[in-house]
mmCIF file with all atom_site columns, C-alpha atoms in Angstrom:
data_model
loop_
_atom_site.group_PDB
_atom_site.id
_atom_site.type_symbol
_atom_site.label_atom_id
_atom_site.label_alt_id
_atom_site.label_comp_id
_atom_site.label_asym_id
_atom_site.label_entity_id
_atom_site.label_seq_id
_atom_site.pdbx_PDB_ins_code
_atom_site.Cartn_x
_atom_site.Cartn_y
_atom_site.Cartn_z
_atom_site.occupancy
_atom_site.B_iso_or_equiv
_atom_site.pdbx_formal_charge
_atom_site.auth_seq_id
_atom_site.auth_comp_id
_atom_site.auth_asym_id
_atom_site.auth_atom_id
_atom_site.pdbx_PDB_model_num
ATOM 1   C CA . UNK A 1 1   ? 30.819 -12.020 54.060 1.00 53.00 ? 1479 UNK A CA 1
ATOM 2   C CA . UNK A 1 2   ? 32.705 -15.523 53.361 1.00 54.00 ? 1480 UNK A CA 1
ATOM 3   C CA . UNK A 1 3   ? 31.195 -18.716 55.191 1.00 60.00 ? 1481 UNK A CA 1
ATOM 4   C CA . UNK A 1 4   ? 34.208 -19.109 57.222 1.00 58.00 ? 1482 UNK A CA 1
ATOM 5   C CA . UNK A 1 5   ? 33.333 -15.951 59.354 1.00 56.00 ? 1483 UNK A CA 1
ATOM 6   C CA . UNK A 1 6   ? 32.398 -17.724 62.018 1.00 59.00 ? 1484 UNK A CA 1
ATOM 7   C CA . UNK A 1 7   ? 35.681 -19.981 62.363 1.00 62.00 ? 1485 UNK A CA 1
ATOM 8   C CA . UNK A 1 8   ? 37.395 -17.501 64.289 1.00 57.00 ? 1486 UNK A CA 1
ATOM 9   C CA . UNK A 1 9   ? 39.078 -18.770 67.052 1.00 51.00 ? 1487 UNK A CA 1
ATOM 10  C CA . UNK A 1 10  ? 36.830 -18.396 70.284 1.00 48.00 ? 1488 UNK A CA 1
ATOM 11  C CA . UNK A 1 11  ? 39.049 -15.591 72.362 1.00 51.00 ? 1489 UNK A CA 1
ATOM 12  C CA . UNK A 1 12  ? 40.813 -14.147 68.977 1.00 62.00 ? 1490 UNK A CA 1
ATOM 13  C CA . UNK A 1 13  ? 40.850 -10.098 69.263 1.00 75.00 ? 1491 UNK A CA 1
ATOM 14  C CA . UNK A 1 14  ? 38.137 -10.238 66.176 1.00 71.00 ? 1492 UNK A CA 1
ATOM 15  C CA . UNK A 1 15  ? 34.474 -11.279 65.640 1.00 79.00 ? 1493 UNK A CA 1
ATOM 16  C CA . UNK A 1 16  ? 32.578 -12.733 62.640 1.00 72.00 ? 1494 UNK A CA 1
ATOM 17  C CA . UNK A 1 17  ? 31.735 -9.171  61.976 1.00 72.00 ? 1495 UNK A CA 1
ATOM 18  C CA . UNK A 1 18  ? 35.695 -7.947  62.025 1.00 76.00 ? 1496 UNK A CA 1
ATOM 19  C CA . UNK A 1 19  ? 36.376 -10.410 59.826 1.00 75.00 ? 1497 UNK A CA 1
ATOM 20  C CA . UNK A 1 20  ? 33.931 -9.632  57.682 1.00 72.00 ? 1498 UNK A CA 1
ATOM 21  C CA . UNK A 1 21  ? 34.979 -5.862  56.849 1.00 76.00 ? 1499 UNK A CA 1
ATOM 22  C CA . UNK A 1 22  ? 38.360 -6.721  57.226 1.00 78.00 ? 1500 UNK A CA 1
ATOM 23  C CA . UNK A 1 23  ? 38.973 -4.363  60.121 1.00 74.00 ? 1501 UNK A CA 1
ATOM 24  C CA . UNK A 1 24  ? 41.279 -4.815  63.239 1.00 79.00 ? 1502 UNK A CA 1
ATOM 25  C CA . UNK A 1 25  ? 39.626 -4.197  66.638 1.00 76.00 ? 1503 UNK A CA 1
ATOM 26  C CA . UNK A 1 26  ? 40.618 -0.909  67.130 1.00 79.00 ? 1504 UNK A CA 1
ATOM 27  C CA . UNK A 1 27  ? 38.448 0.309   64.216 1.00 82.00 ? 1505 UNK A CA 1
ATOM 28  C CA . UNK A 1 28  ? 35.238 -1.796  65.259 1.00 85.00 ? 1506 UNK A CA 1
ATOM 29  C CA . UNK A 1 29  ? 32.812 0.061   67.246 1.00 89.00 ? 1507 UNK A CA 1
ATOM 30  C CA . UNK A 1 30  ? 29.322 -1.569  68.328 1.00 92.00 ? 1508 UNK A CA 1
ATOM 31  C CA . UNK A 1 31  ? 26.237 0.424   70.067 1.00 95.00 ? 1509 UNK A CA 1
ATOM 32  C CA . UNK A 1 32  ? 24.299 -1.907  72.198 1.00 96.00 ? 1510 UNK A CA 1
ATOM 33  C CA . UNK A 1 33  ? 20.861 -2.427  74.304 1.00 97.00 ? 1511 UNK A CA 1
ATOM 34  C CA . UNK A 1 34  ? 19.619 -5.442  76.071 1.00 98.00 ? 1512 UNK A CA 1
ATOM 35  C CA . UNK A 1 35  ? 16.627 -6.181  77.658 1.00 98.00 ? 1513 UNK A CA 1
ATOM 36  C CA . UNK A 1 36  ? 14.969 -9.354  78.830 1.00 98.00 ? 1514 UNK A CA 1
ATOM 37  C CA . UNK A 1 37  ? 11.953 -10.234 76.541 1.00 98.00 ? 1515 UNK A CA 1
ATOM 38  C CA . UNK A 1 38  ? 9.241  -13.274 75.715 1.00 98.00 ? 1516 UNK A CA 1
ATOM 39  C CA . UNK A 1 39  ? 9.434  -15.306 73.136 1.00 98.00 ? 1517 UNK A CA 1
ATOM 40  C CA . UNK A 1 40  ? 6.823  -13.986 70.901 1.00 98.00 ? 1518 UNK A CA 1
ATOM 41  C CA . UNK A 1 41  ? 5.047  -16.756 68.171 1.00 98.00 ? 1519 UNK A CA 1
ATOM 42  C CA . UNK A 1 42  ? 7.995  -15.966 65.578 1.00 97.00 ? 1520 UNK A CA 1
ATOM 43  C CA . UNK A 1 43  ? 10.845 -16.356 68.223 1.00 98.00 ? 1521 UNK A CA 1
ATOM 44  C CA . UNK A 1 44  ? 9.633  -19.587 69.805 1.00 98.00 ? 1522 UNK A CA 1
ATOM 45  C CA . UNK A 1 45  ? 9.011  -20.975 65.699 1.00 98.00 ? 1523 UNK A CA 1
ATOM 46  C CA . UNK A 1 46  ? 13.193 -19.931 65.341 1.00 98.00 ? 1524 UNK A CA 1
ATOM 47  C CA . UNK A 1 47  ? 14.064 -21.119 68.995 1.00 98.00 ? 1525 UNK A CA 1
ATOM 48  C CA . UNK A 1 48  ? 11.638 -24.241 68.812 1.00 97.00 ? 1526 UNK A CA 1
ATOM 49  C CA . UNK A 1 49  ? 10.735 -23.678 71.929 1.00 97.00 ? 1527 UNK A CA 1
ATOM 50  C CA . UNK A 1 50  ? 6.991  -22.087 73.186 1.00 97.00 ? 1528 UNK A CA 1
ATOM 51  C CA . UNK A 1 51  ? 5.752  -18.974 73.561 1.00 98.00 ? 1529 UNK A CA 1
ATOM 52  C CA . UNK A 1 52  ? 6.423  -17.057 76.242 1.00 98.00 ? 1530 UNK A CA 1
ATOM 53  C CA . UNK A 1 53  ? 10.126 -18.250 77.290 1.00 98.00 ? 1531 UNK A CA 1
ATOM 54  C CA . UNK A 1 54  ? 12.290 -15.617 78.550 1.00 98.00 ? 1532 UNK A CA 1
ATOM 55  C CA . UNK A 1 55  ? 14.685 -14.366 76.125 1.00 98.00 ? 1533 UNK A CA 1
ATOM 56  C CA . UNK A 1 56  ? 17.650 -11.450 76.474 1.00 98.00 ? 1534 UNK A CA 1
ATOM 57  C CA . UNK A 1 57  ? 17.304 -9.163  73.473 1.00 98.00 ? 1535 UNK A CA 1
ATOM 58  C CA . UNK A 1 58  ? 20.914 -7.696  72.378 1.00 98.00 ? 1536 UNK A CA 1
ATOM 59  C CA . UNK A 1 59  ? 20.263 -4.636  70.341 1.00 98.00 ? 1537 UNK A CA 1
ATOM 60  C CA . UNK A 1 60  ? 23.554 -3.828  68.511 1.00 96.00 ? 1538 UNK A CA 1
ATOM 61  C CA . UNK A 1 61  ? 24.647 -1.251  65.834 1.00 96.00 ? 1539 UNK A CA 1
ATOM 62  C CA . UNK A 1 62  ? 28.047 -2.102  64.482 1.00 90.00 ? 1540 UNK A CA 1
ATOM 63  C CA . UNK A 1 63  ? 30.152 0.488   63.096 1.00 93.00 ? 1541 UNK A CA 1
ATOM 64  C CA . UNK A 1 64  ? 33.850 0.320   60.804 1.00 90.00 ? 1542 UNK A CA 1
ATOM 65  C CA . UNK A 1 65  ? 35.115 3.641   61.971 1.00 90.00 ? 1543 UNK A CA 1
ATOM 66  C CA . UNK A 1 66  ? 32.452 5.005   63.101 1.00 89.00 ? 1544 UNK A CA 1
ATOM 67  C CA . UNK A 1 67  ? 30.484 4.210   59.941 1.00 91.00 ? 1545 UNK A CA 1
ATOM 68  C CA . UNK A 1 68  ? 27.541 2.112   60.621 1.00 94.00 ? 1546 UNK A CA 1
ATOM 69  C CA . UNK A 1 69  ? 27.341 -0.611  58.118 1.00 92.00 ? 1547 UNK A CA 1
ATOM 70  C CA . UNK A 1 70  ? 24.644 -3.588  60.151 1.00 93.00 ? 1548 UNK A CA 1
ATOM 71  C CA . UNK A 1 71  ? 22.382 -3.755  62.697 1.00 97.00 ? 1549 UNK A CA 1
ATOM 72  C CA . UNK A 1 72  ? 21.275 -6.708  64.453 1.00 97.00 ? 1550 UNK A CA 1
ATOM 73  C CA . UNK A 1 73  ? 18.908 -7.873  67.222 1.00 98.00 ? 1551 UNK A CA 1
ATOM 74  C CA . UNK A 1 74  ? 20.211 -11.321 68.645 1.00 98.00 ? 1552 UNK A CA 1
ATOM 75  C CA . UNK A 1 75  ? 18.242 -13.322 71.312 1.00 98.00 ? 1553 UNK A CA 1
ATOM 76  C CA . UNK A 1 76  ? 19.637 -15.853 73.551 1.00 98.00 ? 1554 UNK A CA 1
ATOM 77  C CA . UNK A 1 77  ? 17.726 -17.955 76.024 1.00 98.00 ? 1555 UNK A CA 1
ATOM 78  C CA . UNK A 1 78  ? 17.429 -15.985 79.810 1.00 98.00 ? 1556 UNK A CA 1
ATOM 79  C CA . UNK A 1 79  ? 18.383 -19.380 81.459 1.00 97.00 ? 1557 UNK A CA 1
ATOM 80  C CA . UNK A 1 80  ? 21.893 -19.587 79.399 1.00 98.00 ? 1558 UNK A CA 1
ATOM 81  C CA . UNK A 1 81  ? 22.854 -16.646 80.180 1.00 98.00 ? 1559 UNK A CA 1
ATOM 82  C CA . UNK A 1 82  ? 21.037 -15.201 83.720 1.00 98.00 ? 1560 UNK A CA 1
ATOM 83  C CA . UNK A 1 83  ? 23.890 -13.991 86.030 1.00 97.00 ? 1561 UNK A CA 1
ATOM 84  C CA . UNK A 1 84  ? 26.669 -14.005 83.397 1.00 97.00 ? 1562 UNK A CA 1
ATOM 85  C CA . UNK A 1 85  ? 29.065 -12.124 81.914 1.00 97.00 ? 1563 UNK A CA 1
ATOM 86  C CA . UNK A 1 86  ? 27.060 -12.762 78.975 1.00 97.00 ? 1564 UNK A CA 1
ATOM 87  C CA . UNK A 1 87  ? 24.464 -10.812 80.240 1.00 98.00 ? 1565 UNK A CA 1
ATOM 88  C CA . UNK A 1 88  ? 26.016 -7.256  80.908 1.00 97.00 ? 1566 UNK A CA 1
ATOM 89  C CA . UNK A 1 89  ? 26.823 -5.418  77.764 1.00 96.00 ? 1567 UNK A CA 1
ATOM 90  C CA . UNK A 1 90  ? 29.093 -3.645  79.358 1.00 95.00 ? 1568 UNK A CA 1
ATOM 91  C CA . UNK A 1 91  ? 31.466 -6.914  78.086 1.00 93.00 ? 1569 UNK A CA 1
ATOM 92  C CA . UNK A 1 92  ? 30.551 -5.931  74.700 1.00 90.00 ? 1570 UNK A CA 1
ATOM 93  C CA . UNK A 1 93  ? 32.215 -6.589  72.052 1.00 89.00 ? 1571 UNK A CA 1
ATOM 94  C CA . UNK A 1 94  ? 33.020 -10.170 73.364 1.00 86.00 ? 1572 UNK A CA 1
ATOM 95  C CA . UNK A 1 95  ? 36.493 -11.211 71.347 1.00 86.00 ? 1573 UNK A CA 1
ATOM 96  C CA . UNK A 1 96  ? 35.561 -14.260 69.515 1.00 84.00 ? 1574 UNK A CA 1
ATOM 97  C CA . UNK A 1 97  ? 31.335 -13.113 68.900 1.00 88.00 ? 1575 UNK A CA 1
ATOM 98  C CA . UNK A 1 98  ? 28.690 -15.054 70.326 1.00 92.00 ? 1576 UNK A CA 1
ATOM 99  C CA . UNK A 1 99  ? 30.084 -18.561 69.370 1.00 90.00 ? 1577 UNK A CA 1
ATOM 100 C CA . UNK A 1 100 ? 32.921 -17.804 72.392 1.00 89.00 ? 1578 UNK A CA 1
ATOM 101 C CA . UNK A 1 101 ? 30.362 -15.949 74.830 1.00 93.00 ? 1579 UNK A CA 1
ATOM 102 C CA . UNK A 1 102 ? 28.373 -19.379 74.421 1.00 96.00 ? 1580 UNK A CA 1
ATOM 103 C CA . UNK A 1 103 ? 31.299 -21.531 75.018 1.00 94.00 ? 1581 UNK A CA 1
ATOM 104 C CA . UNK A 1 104 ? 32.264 -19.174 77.862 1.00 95.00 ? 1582 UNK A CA 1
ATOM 105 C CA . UNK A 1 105 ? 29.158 -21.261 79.360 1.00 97.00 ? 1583 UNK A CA 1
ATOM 106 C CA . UNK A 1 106 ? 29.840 -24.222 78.245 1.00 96.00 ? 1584 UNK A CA 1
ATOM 107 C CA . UNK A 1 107 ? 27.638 -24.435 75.033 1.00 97.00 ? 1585 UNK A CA 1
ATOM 108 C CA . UNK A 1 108 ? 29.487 -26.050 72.071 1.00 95.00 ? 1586 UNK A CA 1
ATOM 109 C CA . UNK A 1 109 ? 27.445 -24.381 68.724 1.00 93.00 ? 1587 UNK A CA 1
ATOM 110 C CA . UNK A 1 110 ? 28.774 -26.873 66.059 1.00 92.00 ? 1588 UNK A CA 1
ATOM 111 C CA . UNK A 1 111 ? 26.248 -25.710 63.609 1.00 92.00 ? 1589 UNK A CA 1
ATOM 112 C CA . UNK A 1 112 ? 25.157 -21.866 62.571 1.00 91.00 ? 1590 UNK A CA 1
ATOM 113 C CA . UNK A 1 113 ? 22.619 -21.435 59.564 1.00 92.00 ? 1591 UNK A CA 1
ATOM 114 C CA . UNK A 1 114 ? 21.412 -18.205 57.772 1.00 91.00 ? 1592 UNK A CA 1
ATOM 115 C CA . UNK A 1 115 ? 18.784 -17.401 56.145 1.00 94.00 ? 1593 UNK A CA 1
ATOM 116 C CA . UNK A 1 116 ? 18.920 -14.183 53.714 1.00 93.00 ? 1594 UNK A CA 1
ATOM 117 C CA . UNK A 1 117 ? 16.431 -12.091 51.873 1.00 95.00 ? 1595 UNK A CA 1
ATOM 118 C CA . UNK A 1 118 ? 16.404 -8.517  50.346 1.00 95.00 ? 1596 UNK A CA 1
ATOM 119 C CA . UNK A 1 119 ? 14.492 -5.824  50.524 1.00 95.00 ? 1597 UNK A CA 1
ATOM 120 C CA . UNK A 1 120 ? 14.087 -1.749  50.700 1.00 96.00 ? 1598 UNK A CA 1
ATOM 121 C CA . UNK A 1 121 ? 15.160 -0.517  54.384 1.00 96.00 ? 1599 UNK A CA 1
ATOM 122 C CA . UNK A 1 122 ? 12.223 0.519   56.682 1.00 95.00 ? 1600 UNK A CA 1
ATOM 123 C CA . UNK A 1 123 ? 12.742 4.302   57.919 1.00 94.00 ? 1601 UNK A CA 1
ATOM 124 C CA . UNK A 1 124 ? 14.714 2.843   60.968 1.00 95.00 ? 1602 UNK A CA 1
ATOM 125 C CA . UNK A 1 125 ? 16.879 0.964   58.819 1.00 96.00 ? 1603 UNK A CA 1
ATOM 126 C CA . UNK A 1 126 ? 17.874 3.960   56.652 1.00 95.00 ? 1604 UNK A CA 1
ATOM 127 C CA . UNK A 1 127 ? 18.256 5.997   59.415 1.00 95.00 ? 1605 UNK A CA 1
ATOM 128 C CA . UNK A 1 128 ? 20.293 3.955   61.518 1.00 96.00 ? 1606 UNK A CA 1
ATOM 129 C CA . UNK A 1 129 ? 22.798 2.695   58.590 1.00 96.00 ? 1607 UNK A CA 1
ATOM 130 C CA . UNK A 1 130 ? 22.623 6.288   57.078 1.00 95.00 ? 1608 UNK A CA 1
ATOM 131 C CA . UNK A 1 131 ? 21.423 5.170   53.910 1.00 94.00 ? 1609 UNK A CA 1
ATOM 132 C CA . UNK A 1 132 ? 19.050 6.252   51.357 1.00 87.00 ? 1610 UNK A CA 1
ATOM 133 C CA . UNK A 1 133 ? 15.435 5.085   51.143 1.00 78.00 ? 1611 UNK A CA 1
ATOM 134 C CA . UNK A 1 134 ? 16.157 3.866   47.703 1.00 90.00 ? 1612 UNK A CA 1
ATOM 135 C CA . UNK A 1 135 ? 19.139 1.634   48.757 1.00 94.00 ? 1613 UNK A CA 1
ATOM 136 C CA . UNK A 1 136 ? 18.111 -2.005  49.185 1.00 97.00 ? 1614 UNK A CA 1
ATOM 137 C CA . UNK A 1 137 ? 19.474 -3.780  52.686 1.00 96.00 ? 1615 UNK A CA 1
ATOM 138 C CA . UNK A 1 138 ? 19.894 -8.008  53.137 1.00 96.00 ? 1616 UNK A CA 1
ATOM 139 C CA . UNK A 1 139 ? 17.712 -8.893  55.970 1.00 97.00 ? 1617 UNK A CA 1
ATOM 140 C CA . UNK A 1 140 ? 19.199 -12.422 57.457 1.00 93.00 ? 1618 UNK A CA 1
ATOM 141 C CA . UNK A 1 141 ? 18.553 -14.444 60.399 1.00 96.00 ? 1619 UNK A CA 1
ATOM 142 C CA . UNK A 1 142 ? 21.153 -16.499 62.032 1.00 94.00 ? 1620 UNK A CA 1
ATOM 143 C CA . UNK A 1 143 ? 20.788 -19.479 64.454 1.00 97.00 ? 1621 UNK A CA 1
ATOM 144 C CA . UNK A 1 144 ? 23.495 -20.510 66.437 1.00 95.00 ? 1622 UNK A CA 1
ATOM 145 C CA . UNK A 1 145 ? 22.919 -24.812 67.489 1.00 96.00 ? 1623 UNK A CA 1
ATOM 146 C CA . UNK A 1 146 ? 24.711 -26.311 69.949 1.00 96.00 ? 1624 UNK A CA 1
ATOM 147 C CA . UNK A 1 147 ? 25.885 -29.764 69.919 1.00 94.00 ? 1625 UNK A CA 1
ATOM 148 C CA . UNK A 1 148 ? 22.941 -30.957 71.540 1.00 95.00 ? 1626 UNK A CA 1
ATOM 149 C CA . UNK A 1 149 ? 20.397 -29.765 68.405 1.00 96.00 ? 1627 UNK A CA 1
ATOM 150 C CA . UNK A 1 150 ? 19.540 -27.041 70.877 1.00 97.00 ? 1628 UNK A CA 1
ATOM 151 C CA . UNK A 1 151 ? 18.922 -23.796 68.972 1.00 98.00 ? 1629 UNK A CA 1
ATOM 152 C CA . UNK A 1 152 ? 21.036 -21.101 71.869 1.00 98.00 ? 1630 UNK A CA 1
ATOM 153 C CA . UNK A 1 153 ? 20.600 -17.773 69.679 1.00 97.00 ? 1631 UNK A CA 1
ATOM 154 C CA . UNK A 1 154 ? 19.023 -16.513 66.999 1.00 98.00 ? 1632 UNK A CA 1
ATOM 155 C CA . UNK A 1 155 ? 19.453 -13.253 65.148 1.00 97.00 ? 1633 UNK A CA 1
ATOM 156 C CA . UNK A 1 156 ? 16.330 -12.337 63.839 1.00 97.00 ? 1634 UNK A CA 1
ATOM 157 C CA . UNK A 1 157 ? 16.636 -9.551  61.853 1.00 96.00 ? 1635 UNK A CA 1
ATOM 158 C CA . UNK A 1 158 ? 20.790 -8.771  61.125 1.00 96.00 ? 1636 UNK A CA 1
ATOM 159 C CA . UNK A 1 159 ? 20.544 -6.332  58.786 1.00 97.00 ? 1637 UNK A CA 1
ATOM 160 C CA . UNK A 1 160 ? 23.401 -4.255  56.106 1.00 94.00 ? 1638 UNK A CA 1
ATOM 161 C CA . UNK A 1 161 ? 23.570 -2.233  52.888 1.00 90.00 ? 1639 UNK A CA 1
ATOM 162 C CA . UNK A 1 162 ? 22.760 -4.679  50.266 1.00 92.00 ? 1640 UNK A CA 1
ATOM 163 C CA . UNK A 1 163 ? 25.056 -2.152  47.900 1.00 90.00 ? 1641 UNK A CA 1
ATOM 164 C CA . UNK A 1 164 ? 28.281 -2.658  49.568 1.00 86.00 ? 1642 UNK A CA 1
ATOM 165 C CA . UNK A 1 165 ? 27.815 -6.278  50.858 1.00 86.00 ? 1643 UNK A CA 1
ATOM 166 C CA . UNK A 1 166 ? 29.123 -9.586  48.959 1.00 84.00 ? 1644 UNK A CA 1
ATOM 167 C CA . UNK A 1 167 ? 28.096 -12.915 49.969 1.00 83.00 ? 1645 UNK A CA 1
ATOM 168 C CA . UNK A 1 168 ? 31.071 -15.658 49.169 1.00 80.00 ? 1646 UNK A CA 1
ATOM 169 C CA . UNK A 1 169 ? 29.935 -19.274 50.016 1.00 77.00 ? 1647 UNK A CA 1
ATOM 170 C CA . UNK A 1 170 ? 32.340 -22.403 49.427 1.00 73.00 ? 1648 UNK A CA 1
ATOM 171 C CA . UNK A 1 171 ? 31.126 -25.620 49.006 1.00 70.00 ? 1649 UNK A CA 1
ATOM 172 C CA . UNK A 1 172 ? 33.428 -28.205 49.598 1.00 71.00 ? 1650 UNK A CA 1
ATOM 173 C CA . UNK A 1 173 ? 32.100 -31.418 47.665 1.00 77.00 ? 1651 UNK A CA 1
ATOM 174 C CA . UNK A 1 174 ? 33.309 -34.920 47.975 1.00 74.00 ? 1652 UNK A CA 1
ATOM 175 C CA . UNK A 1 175 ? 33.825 -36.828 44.945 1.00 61.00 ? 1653 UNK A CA 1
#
């Protein structure tokens, strides 16, 4: 997972996700669920907004030929996206990932941050990435800010196989 992932050009035939495990399109599958949902007391603290505001949950399992490597619930404010493309997951996978469905509506993110821990996978975890109970998993959560400061997703958990999964940050420093 390099910190770039997320430059990919908002249209591009890949995702942050493609990128990531170095896949073409053709071998990316994704399983998906959405629902419309309430900002419960840990969503609004991510969203800073306040309990209660209507949020469309995106359920997704990715796979890499038909493997299932992450899982990921991503929320993104009901009045972004009500009446939208953005809204049917029958457009899923979006080319480009959520930074291009979000400028599809005019939202410039300029800013994503993540937040990572590890941990043993709960029973759905296992199950879902086919892994073994005693195979640790990252947990992250992802905010996507628009130019504005406005937090317009969050990703809360994204989870994959801590085993198989390298995190590669850059730091560019001036001197």
């Amino acid at each position: 997972m390099a910190a770039d992932r997320y430059r990919t050009a908002p249209g591009a035939s890949a995702t942050p996700y493609t990128r990531d495990q170095g896949i073409g399109w053709s071998e990316y599958r994704l399983d998906k669920r959405f629902e419309r949902v309430q900002a419960n007391a840990e969503l609004a603290a991510l969203f800073e907004c306040e309990p209660g505001e209507r949020l469309l949950a995106r359920y997704f399992v990715f796979h890499d030929n038909d493997e299932p490597t992450q899982m990921s619930t991503s929320y993104v404010r009901w009045s972004d996206v009500a009446g939208t493309p953005v809204a049917d997951p029958i457009n899923e996978p979006w080319p480009g990932g959520t930074r291009a469905q979000l400028g599809s509506l005019g939202i410039h993110v300029n800013r994503i941050t993540e937040s990572f821990t590890a941990a043993m996978p709960t029973e759905a975890e296992a199950a879902t990435l086919r892994v073994g109970s005693g195979v640790p998993v990252l947990r992250y959560t992802r905010r996507h800010i628009a130019d504005t400061g406005r937090i317009v997703e969050v990703a809360h958990p994204i989870v994959r196989r801590a085993d198989t999964t390298v995190v590669d940050f850059v730091i560019d420093l001036d001197d």
